[in-house]
XYZ file of C-alpha atoms in Angstrom:
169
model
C -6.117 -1.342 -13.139
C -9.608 -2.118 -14.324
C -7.986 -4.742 -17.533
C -6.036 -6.322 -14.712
C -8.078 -6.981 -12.574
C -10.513 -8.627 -15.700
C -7.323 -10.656 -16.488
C -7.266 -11.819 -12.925
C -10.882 -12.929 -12.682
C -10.783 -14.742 -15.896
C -8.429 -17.146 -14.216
C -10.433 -17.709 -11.764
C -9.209 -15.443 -8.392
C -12.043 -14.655 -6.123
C -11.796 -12.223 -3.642
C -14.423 -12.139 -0.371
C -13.900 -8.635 0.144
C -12.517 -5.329 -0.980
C -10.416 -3.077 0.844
C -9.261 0.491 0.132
C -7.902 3.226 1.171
C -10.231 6.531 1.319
C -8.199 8.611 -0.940
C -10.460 9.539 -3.891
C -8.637 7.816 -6.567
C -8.346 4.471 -4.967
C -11.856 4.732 -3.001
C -13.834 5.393 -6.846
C -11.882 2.372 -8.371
C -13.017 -0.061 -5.768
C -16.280 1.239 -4.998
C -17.075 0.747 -8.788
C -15.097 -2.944 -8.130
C -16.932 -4.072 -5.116
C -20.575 -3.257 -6.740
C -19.751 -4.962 -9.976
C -18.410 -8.290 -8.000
C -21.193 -8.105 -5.335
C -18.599 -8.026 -2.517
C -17.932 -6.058 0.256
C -15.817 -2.601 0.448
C -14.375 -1.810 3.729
C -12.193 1.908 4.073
C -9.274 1.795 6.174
C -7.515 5.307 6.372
C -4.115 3.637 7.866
C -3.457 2.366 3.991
C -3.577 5.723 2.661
C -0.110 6.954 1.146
C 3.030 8.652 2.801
C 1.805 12.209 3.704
C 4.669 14.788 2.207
C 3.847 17.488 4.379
C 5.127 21.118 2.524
C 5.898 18.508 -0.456
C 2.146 17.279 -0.952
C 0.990 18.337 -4.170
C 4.668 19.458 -5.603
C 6.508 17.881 -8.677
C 9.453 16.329 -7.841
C 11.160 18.434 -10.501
C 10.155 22.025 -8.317
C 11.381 20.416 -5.024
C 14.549 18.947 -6.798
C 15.223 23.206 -7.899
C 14.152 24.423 -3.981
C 15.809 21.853 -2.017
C 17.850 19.574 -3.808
C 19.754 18.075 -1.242
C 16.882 17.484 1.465
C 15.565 15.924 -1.816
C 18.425 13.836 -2.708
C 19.442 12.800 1.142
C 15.282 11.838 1.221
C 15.855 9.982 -1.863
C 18.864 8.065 -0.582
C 18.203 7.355 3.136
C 14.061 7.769 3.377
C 14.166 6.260 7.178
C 16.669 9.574 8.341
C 14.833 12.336 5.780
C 11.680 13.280 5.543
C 9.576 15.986 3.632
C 9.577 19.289 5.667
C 6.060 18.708 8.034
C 5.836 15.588 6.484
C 5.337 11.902 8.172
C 8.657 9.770 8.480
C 9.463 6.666 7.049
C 8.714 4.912 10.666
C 5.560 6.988 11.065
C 4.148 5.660 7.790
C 5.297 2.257 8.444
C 3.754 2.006 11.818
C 0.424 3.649 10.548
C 0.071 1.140 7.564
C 0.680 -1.731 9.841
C -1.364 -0.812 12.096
C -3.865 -1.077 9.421
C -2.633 -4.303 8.571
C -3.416 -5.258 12.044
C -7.085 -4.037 11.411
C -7.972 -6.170 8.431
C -6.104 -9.178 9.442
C -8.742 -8.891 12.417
C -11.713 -8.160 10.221
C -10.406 -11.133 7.946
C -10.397 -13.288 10.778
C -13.372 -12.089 12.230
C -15.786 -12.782 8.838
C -13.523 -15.379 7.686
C -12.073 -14.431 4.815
C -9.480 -15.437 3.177
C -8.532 -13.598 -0.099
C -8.461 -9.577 -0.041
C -8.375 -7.129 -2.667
C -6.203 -3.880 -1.282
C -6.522 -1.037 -3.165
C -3.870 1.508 -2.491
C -0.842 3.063 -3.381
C 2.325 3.148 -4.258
C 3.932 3.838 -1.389
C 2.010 1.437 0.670
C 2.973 -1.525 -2.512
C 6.476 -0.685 -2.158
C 6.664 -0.532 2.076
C 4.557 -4.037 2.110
C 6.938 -5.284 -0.861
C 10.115 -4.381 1.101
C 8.586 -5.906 4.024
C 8.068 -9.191 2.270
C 11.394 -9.609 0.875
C 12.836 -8.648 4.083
C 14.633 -5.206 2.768
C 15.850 -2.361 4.596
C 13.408 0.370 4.713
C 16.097 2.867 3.231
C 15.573 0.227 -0.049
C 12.424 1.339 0.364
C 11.889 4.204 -3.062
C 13.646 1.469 -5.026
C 11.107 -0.703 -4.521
C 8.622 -1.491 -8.092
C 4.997 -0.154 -7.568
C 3.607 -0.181 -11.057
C 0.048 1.424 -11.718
C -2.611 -0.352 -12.034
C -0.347 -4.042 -11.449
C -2.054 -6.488 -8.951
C 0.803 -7.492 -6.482
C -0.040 -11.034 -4.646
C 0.845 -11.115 -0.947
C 0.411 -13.520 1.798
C -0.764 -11.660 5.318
C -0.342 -14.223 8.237
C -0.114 -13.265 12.081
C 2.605 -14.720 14.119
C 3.461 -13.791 17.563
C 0.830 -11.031 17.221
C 2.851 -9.802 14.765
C 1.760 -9.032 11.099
C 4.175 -10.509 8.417
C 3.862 -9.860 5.129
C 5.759 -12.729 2.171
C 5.458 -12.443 -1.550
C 2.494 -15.190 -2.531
C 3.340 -18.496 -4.856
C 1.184 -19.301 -7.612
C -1.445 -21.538 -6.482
């Protein structure tokens, strides 16, 4: 993530602020980030990843040989399955757009303009879905590459977040 960034602000992109989620991994990374740039890093706990319930923690593999076809029917129709305790499709999407909602306020509030999100993959492939106007069941096969930047545009309309892949500029 780190040598992508550094590709990213050799050509220039300048962010006004730094937002992550408070998971440890992603939290670290930008704190480090934000002090090197001089900008500010804002939490917000709605962008954290899909909670898996009695699958957090679990290798795929393990789950695949305990319950392979909650796992398979999950991995084919993610808005009707869900991980056993775990938070649906819906809940997650509703949860990471409500914190959408939150830093498009904040944005507008300090008036910024360009954001660096630090999250995961879950959240990159629910906003990239979103974008490209997807069913959420298209959802896993969504790309969320580590440490890749993904570009997105954030605009309000009708009170309503929107999310749409970004141009080059």
């Amino acid at each position: 993530m780190q040598s992508t960034v550094e590709q990213h602000l050799a050509a220039q992109v300048q962010w006004d602020v730094i937002i992550s989620s408070p998971l440890q991994r992603c939290q670290k990374f930008a704190a480090v980030l934000a002090k090197q740039l001089e900008l500010p890093l804002l939490l917000n706990a709605e962008i954290k990843e899909m909670y898996f319930g009695d699958w957090e923690g679990i290798a795929t593999q393990t789950i695949y040989e305990t319950e392979p076809e909650l796992l398979a029917n999950f991995w084919q129709y993610p808005t009707r399955y869900q991980a056993p305790n775990g938070e649906s499709l819906n809940q997650f999407q509703q949860r990471v757009m409500h914190g959408f909602d939150e830093i498009y306020m904040q944005m507008q509030q300090h008036h910024w303009n360009r954001a660096l999100v630090v999250t995961h993959g879950g959240v990159i492939k629910l906003l990239t879905c979103l974008a490209r106007h997807h069913k959420l069941d298209d959802l896993l096969s969504m790309s969320a590459e580590l440490g890749k930047l993904y570009a997105l545009n954030l605009t309000q309309i009708e009170n309503k977040i929107h999310f749409s892949e970004k141009t080059a500029t």
